[in-house]
Short mmCIF file of C-alpha atoms in Angstrom, two decimals:
data_model
loop_
_atom_site.label_atom_id
_atom_site.label_comp_id
_atom_site.label_asym_id
_atom_site.label_seq_id
_atom_site.Cartn_x
_atom_site.Cartn_y
_atom_site.Cartn_z
CA MET D 1 -15.38 57.57 -114.28
CA LEU D 2 -15.74 60.96 -115.09
CA PRO D 3 -12.78 62.61 -113.44
CA TRP D 4 -10.12 59.61 -114.65
CA LEU D 5 -10.99 62.36 -117.72
CA LEU D 6 -8.31 64.97 -116.23
CA LEU D 7 -5.35 62.05 -117.20
CA GLY D 8 -6.02 63.57 -120.76
CA LEU D 9 -4.81 67.82 -119.89
CA GLY D 10 -1.51 66.60 -120.57
CA SER D 11 -2.23 66.10 -124.05
CA PHE D 12 -4.33 69.79 -124.08
CA SER D 13 -1.92 71.32 -122.04
CA ASN D 14 0.41 70.24 -125.67
CA LEU D 15 -2.30 71.25 -128.39
CA VAL D 16 -2.42 74.91 -126.52
CA GLN D 17 1.33 75.16 -126.01
CA GLY D 18 1.96 74.49 -129.85
CA ARG D 19 4.25 71.11 -129.13
CA THR D 20 1.69 68.71 -130.90
CA PRO D 21 2.23 67.92 -134.86
CA ASN D 22 -1.40 68.75 -137.03
CA PRO D 23 -2.88 69.95 -133.77
CA TRP D 24 -5.81 70.24 -135.68
CA PHE D 25 -5.87 66.30 -135.76
CA GLY D 26 -4.72 66.46 -132.26
CA GLY D 27 -7.37 68.42 -131.37
CA ILE D 28 -10.79 66.78 -133.06
CA GLY D 29 -9.60 63.95 -131.91
CA LEU D 30 -9.06 64.69 -128.54
CA LEU D 31 -12.83 66.43 -128.86
CA VAL D 32 -14.40 62.73 -130.05
CA PHE D 33 -12.35 61.02 -127.61
CA ASN D 34 -13.72 62.64 -124.72
CA SER D 35 -17.57 62.97 -125.97
CA LEU D 36 -17.68 58.91 -127.17
CA TYR D 37 -15.92 58.41 -122.78
CA VAL D 38 -18.80 60.41 -122.08
CA SER D 39 -21.48 58.86 -123.90
CA VAL D 40 -20.49 54.89 -122.95
CA VAL D 41 -20.14 56.02 -118.82
CA PHE D 42 -23.48 56.99 -119.17
CA ARG D 43 -25.07 54.19 -121.13
CA SER D 44 -22.70 51.71 -119.19
CA PHE D 45 -25.09 51.73 -116.08
CA VAL D 46 -28.54 51.38 -118.16
CA PRO D 47 -27.73 47.05 -119.18
CA ALA D 48 -30.66 47.72 -121.71
CA HIS D 49 -28.29 50.84 -122.99
CA ARG D 50 -24.61 48.80 -122.41
CA LYS D 51 -25.84 45.63 -124.40
CA SER D 52 -26.81 47.87 -127.62
CA ALA D 53 -25.29 48.41 -131.16
CA ALA D 54 -24.67 51.71 -130.41
CA THR D 55 -22.89 51.13 -127.42
CA ARG D 56 -20.03 48.94 -129.13
CA TRP D 57 -20.03 51.03 -131.86
CA SER D 58 -18.64 54.00 -129.44
CA LEU D 59 -16.26 51.56 -128.14
CA VAL D 60 -14.91 50.81 -131.51
CA GLY D 61 -14.78 54.69 -132.57
CA MET D 62 -12.71 55.23 -129.24
CA GLY D 63 -10.08 52.61 -130.21
CA LEU D 64 -9.76 54.18 -133.46
CA MET D 65 -8.95 57.39 -132.11
CA THR D 66 -7.10 55.65 -129.12
CA PHE D 67 -4.44 54.41 -131.25
CA GLY D 68 -4.52 57.10 -133.43
CA LEU D 69 -3.77 59.56 -130.86
CA GLY D 70 -1.09 57.40 -128.89
CA GLY D 71 0.51 55.92 -132.08
CA LEU D 72 0.89 59.62 -133.48
CA TYR D 73 2.00 61.42 -130.63
CA GLY D 74 3.24 59.38 -127.67
CA GLY D 75 4.25 60.67 -124.27
CA SER D 76 1.08 61.95 -122.70
CA TRP D 77 -1.16 61.04 -125.49
CA LEU D 78 -0.09 57.26 -124.23
CA LEU D 79 -2.23 57.74 -121.60
CA PHE D 80 -6.19 57.21 -123.69
CA PHE D 81 -4.77 53.89 -123.11
CA PRO D 82 -5.75 53.29 -119.41
CA LEU D 83 -9.07 55.56 -120.53
CA PHE D 84 -9.89 53.25 -123.06
CA GLY D 85 -9.16 50.24 -121.04
CA LEU D 86 -11.98 51.61 -118.05
CA ALA D 87 -14.66 52.21 -120.81
CA CYS D 88 -13.92 48.61 -121.75
CA GLY D 89 -14.16 47.45 -118.44
CA SER D 90 -17.32 49.83 -117.59
CA VAL D 91 -19.36 47.91 -120.70
CA VAL D 92 -17.49 44.18 -121.14
CA ARG D 93 -18.55 41.64 -119.21
CA GLY D 94 -17.50 38.17 -118.38
CA ARG D 95 -15.39 36.16 -120.26
CA ALA D 96 -14.59 38.99 -123.07
CA LEU D 97 -12.58 40.31 -120.70
CA LEU D 98 -9.66 37.75 -120.94
CA TRP D 99 -9.80 38.46 -124.78
CA VAL D 100 -10.11 42.23 -124.91
CA SER D 101 -7.85 42.84 -121.94
CA VAL D 102 -4.66 41.26 -122.78
CA PRO D 103 -4.69 41.83 -126.35
CA LEU D 104 -5.18 45.87 -126.00
CA ALA D 105 -3.01 45.74 -123.09
CA ALA D 106 -0.18 44.63 -125.16
CA ALA D 107 -0.72 46.40 -127.75
CA SER D 108 -0.76 49.81 -125.71
CA GLY D 109 2.59 48.70 -124.46
CA ALA D 110 4.19 47.74 -127.48
CA ILE D 111 3.13 50.95 -128.76
CA GLY D 112 4.74 52.29 -125.51
CA ALA D 113 7.85 50.73 -125.92
CA TYR D 114 8.13 52.26 -129.38
CA HIS D 115 7.57 55.81 -128.36
CA ASP D 116 9.11 55.68 -124.09
CA GLY D 117 10.93 52.66 -124.05
CA TRP D 118 10.40 51.25 -120.50
CA ASP D 119 8.16 53.43 -119.24
CA ALA D 120 5.35 51.43 -121.87
CA ILE D 121 5.22 48.93 -118.77
CA THR D 122 3.78 51.49 -116.83
CA ILE D 123 1.47 52.13 -119.39
CA ALA D 124 0.40 48.57 -120.11
CA TYR D 125 -0.42 47.36 -116.42
CA GLY D 126 -2.45 50.56 -116.03
CA THR D 127 -4.65 50.04 -119.40
CA PHE D 128 -5.08 45.84 -118.06
CA ILE D 129 -5.59 46.84 -114.39
CA SER D 130 -8.19 49.77 -115.10
CA MET D 131 -10.51 47.55 -117.22
CA MET D 132 -10.15 44.67 -114.84
CA VAL D 133 -11.29 46.39 -111.75
CA THR D 134 -14.00 48.61 -113.01
CA ALA D 135 -15.59 46.10 -114.89
CA ALA D 136 -15.50 43.96 -111.56
CA ILE D 137 -16.14 46.97 -109.04
CA LEU D 138 -19.58 47.54 -111.60
CA THR D 139 -20.53 43.78 -112.08
CA LEU D 140 -20.36 44.10 -108.06
CA ALA D 141 -22.49 46.86 -107.75
CA GLU D 142 -24.89 45.66 -110.69
CA THR D 143 -25.50 42.22 -108.83
CA VAL D 144 -25.89 43.82 -105.21
CA MET D 145 -29.20 45.94 -107.44
CA GLU D 146 -30.54 42.43 -108.70
CA LEU D 147 -30.13 41.62 -104.72
CA ARG D 148 -32.26 43.85 -103.31
CA ALA D 149 -34.61 44.03 -106.50
CA THR D 150 -34.63 39.75 -105.63
CA ARG D 151 -35.91 40.60 -101.93
CA GLN D 152 -38.13 43.72 -102.50
CA GLU D 153 -39.55 40.74 -104.98
CA LEU D 154 -39.95 37.73 -101.96
CA ALA D 155 -40.97 40.33 -100.15
CA ARG D 156 -43.98 40.95 -101.76
CA SER D 157 -44.93 37.17 -103.02
CA ALA D 158 -44.44 36.76 -98.99
CA VAL D 159 -47.60 39.40 -98.74
CA GLU D 160 -49.58 38.01 -101.31
CA ARG D 161 -49.31 34.98 -100.62
CA GLU D 162 -50.56 35.83 -96.96
CA ARG D 163 -53.40 37.72 -98.12
CA LEU D 164 -54.37 34.71 -100.22
CA ARG D 165 -54.17 32.57 -97.67
CA PHE D 166 -56.29 35.27 -95.25
CA SER D 167 -58.88 35.05 -97.92
CA ARG D 168 -59.04 31.70 -98.70
CA ASP D 169 -59.44 31.18 -94.57
CA LEU D 170 -61.94 33.64 -94.27
CA HIS D 171 -64.30 32.48 -97.27
CA ASP D 172 -63.96 29.11 -96.29
CA LEU D 173 -64.80 30.29 -92.57
CA LEU D 174 -67.94 32.88 -92.60
CA GLY D 175 -69.19 30.81 -96.24
CA HIS D 176 -69.64 27.85 -94.06
CA THR D 177 -70.44 29.93 -90.53
CA LEU D 178 -72.76 31.98 -92.24
CA SER D 179 -74.66 29.37 -94.07
CA VAL D 180 -75.36 26.89 -90.89
CA ILE D 181 -76.48 30.46 -88.95
CA VAL D 182 -78.87 31.01 -92.49
CA VAL D 183 -80.65 27.81 -92.04
CA LYS D 184 -81.00 27.60 -88.50
CA ALA D 185 -82.06 31.10 -88.50
CA GLU D 186 -84.99 29.18 -90.73
CA ALA D 187 -85.68 26.46 -89.19
CA ALA D 188 -86.38 28.37 -85.87
CA ARG D 189 -88.71 30.74 -87.99
CA ARG D 190 -90.48 27.28 -89.36
CA LEU D 191 -90.49 25.99 -85.81
CA GLY D 192 -91.39 28.88 -83.57
CA PRO D 193 -95.90 28.85 -83.91
CA HIS D 194 -95.58 25.44 -83.25
CA ASP D 195 -92.70 24.00 -81.31
CA GLN D 196 -90.72 27.01 -79.11
CA ALA D 197 -88.43 24.27 -77.22
CA ALA D 198 -87.43 23.17 -80.63
CA ALA D 199 -87.33 27.01 -82.21
CA MET D 200 -84.75 27.66 -79.19
CA ALA D 201 -82.79 25.26 -79.38
CA GLN D 202 -81.91 26.22 -82.54
CA VAL D 203 -81.69 29.91 -81.79
CA SER D 204 -79.35 28.45 -79.01
CA ASP D 205 -77.30 26.91 -81.61
CA ILE D 206 -76.88 29.91 -83.29
CA GLU D 207 -75.59 31.42 -81.01
CA SER D 208 -72.68 28.71 -79.93
CA VAL D 209 -72.33 28.88 -84.12
CA GLY D 210 -71.67 32.57 -83.73
CA ARG D 211 -69.29 32.63 -80.85
CA GLN D 212 -67.40 29.68 -82.50
CA ALA D 213 -67.21 31.31 -85.57
CA LEU D 214 -65.55 34.61 -83.66
CA THR D 215 -63.01 32.17 -81.75
CA GLU D 216 -62.25 30.57 -85.51
CA ILE D 217 -61.43 34.09 -87.56
CA ARG D 218 -59.45 35.94 -84.77
CA GLU D 219 -57.68 32.20 -84.78
CA ALA D 220 -56.98 32.67 -88.81
CA VAL D 221 -55.87 36.76 -87.95
CA THR D 222 -52.90 35.34 -86.34
CA GLY D 223 -52.24 31.94 -88.39
CA TYR D 224 -52.62 29.46 -85.31
CA ARG D 225 -55.90 27.48 -85.97
CA GLU D 226 -55.77 23.64 -85.42
CA GLY D 227 -58.08 22.09 -87.05
CA SER D 228 -60.06 19.07 -85.88
CA LEU D 229 -61.75 16.55 -88.50
CA ALA D 230 -64.05 15.37 -85.66
CA THR D 231 -65.13 18.57 -84.65
CA ASP D 232 -66.17 19.11 -88.71
CA LEU D 233 -67.75 16.58 -88.78
CA ASP D 234 -69.99 17.04 -85.86
CA ARG D 235 -71.02 20.45 -87.11
CA ALA D 236 -71.19 19.92 -90.47
CA ARG D 237 -73.83 16.69 -88.93
CA SER D 238 -75.68 19.86 -87.29
CA ALA D 239 -75.93 22.04 -90.12
CA LEU D 240 -77.15 19.11 -92.53
CA THR D 241 -80.02 17.99 -89.95
CA ALA D 242 -80.98 21.96 -89.36
CA ALA D 243 -81.16 22.32 -93.52
CA GLY D 244 -84.05 19.06 -93.70
CA ILE D 245 -80.88 16.86 -95.34
CA GLU D 246 -80.32 13.20 -93.39
CA PRO D 247 -76.42 13.24 -92.93
CA VAL D 248 -74.54 10.00 -92.74
CA VAL D 249 -71.04 10.09 -91.31
CA ARG D 250 -68.67 6.68 -91.85
CA GLN D 251 -65.40 7.28 -90.81
CA SER D 252 -62.30 4.55 -90.42
CA GLY D 253 -58.71 4.25 -90.93
CA PRO D 254 -55.90 5.15 -88.23
CA PRO D 255 -55.93 8.67 -86.52
CA LEU D 256 -54.81 11.60 -89.10
CA GLU D 257 -51.41 14.09 -88.50
CA PRO D 258 -53.28 17.73 -87.50
CA TRP D 259 -51.52 18.98 -90.98
CA ALA D 260 -54.36 16.53 -92.82
CA GLU D 261 -57.56 17.34 -90.51
CA VAL D 262 -57.27 20.62 -91.13
CA LEU D 263 -57.19 20.28 -95.08
CA LEU D 264 -59.98 18.11 -94.65
CA GLY D 265 -61.52 19.52 -92.32
CA TRP D 266 -62.41 22.83 -95.47
CA VAL D 267 -63.15 20.32 -97.29
CA VAL D 268 -65.79 18.74 -95.10
CA ARG D 269 -67.14 22.52 -94.65
CA GLU D 270 -66.93 23.70 -98.40
CA ALA D 271 -68.88 20.24 -99.86
CA VAL D 272 -71.62 20.89 -96.56
CA THR D 273 -71.91 24.39 -97.39
CA ASN D 274 -72.43 23.71 -101.43
CA ALA D 275 -74.56 20.70 -100.30
CA VAL D 276 -77.08 22.82 -97.93
CA ARG D 277 -77.19 26.24 -99.83
CA HIS D 278 -77.43 24.82 -104.02
CA SER D 279 -77.93 20.32 -103.87
CA ALA D 280 -82.16 20.69 -102.74
CA ALA D 281 -80.73 17.77 -101.24
CA THR D 282 -82.81 14.52 -98.65
CA ARG D 283 -79.14 12.96 -98.06
CA CYS D 284 -75.92 13.43 -97.97
CA VAL D 285 -73.21 10.78 -97.30
CA ILE D 286 -70.16 11.66 -95.41
CA ALA D 287 -67.16 8.86 -95.82
CA VAL D 288 -63.55 9.24 -94.43
CA ASP D 289 -61.64 5.92 -95.52
CA GLY D 290 -58.05 6.11 -94.00
CA SER D 291 -55.17 3.86 -94.91
CA PRO D 292 -51.36 4.09 -93.78
CA GLU D 293 -50.65 5.92 -97.23
CA ARG D 294 -52.89 8.14 -97.96
CA VAL D 295 -56.89 8.75 -96.65
CA ARG D 296 -60.13 10.09 -99.09
CA LEU D 297 -63.17 11.93 -98.32
CA THR D 298 -66.37 11.78 -99.79
CA VAL D 299 -68.99 13.78 -99.78
CA THR D 300 -71.97 13.25 -101.33
CA ASP D 301 -75.69 14.20 -101.77
CA ASP D 302 -78.74 12.94 -103.79
CA GLY D 303 -79.83 16.60 -105.30
CA VAL D 304 -79.91 18.09 -108.12
CA GLY D 305 -76.65 18.88 -109.00
CA THR D 306 -76.55 16.02 -111.89
CA GLY D 307 -74.05 18.41 -114.49
CA THR D 308 -70.67 17.02 -115.14
CA GLY D 309 -66.85 18.59 -114.14
CA THR D 310 -64.52 18.30 -112.14
CA GLY D 311 -63.75 21.01 -109.04
CA THR D 312 -60.98 23.22 -110.84
CA GLY D 313 -62.95 26.05 -109.70
CA THR D 314 -65.55 26.74 -112.43
CA ASP D 315 -69.59 26.08 -111.91
CA VAL D 316 -70.16 22.17 -112.02
CA GLY D 317 -73.60 20.90 -111.27
CA THR D 318 -76.50 22.77 -111.96
CA GLY D 319 -77.83 22.60 -108.39
CA GLY D 320 -77.21 26.89 -108.30
CA PRO D 321 -74.39 29.39 -108.78
CA ALA D 322 -71.15 29.46 -108.10
CA TYR D 323 -71.48 25.26 -107.33
CA GLY D 324 -67.92 24.34 -106.63
CA GLY D 325 -66.75 27.78 -107.64
CA THR D 326 -64.16 29.80 -106.08
CA GLY D 327 -64.21 28.09 -102.43
CA LEU D 328 -63.77 24.09 -104.11
CA LYS D 329 -60.69 25.94 -106.54
CA GLY D 330 -58.86 26.97 -103.27
CA LEU D 331 -59.06 23.60 -101.67
CA THR D 332 -58.06 22.31 -104.94
CA GLU D 333 -54.96 24.48 -104.45
CA ARG D 334 -54.83 23.39 -101.42
CA LEU D 335 -54.72 19.88 -101.44
CA ALA D 336 -52.57 20.34 -104.71
CA ALA D 337 -49.84 21.63 -102.12
CA ALA D 338 -49.58 18.80 -100.26
CA GLY D 339 -49.78 15.97 -103.22
CA GLY D 340 -53.31 15.23 -102.75
CA SER D 341 -56.18 16.22 -105.48
CA LEU D 342 -59.24 17.44 -105.49
CA GLU D 343 -62.55 16.03 -108.27
CA ALA D 344 -65.99 17.17 -107.70
CA GLY D 345 -69.01 16.35 -110.31
CA PRO D 346 -71.98 14.19 -110.47
CA ALA D 347 -72.52 11.26 -107.98
CA GLN D 348 -72.13 8.97 -110.84
CA ALA D 349 -72.56 5.76 -108.31
CA GLU D 350 -75.96 7.31 -107.44
CA GLY D 351 -77.38 7.98 -110.54
CA LYS D 352 -77.99 11.64 -109.64
CA GLY D 353 -76.71 14.47 -107.17
CA PHE D 354 -72.72 15.82 -106.76
CA GLN D 355 -69.64 14.10 -104.97
CA VAL D 356 -67.20 15.82 -103.93
CA THR D 357 -63.54 12.96 -103.28
CA ALA D 358 -60.35 14.94 -102.02
CA LEU D 359 -57.38 12.48 -101.85
CA LEU D 360 -54.21 13.47 -99.48
CA PRO D 361 -51.16 11.32 -99.32
CA VAL D 362 -50.95 10.80 -95.18
CA ASP D 363 -47.20 11.29 -95.47
CA ASN D 364 -46.33 13.47 -96.90
CA VAL D 365 -44.89 15.80 -94.84
CA ASP D 366 -42.37 17.52 -96.77
CA ASN D 367 -44.77 19.45 -98.56
CA VAL D 368 -46.01 20.54 -95.26
CA ASP D 369 -43.75 23.60 -94.50
CA ASP D 370 -44.27 24.91 -98.03
CA MET D 371 -48.28 24.94 -97.66
CA ASP D 372 -49.99 28.29 -96.57
CA THR D 373 -52.88 26.86 -95.52
CA VAL D 374 -51.61 24.67 -91.96
CA GLY D 375 -51.53 26.32 -89.24
CA THR D 376 -54.34 27.86 -90.29
#
């Protein structure tokens, strides 16, 4: 943008050679025009500065100098019109281009015709094309920068989503697995002095659970973990039994899609982990009721969780800290991404205890690709 100021060398030469009437006016006008041009050019590359009132007033000042110098002197001073077109093109965008470029080109042509006759066509064309081409090139450059910034933002968002997926998976995997290991270790410690065979069976279960946890963590890291609701129900039954809670598992309805089993398996894990940790219950009922349209999973215990609330990620119930906390919040977001819902609160039908209810539309295939938990 700045090298085009060399177009003004002819005017400067006229001033030096004394061929310009009233040279003080011409010299001051040349200095003001060049100063405003440099200011407008530098401000035009910052969107906030380009749209500011100071930039607009600088263009007005340049316009006054352009019409004043070109109209008074003609000749080489008419080249200030294409320079003014360059400055306008660096600032003006959109529909305003036509409203500015056409009148400006016509005015420059009229003034040029007054001084130089048919040579004014060159001035008018140069003014119009300089403004349009400058605006087009700078608009394209800004679009490329915006696309680059958008691409970087999308990359950051993808990394954040993957981090969130990984943290949720580790929370659900390790939280449930470690709870089962702790419960079975306590059972082995209680049974050791009286029934070594039963205690060794609990130790064997701890080894099995630990090995399975290692496998699941590896699968979660790679993002290709396939869930099985039946397996999660068996593990839940084992964990509840080891904790001294009577498990009751009921399952009905057609077979579920793998992605639905993954989600419901997470719900079973989290609800049973909370029951083992906080409920002090003696009985826990896990019911899966399916239909061609939707599936309902409920996990109900008869423990001390008698507070009020919903599974929105806040502490619900009074059975202990974080009963229904981060885990249920993550599950709520997972099911919502698939068009489902999760509620957690007092087991109203039983009059005591805590209940987690998950609803999931089994035919909601469109949302599966958008879920960051499917396939994990």
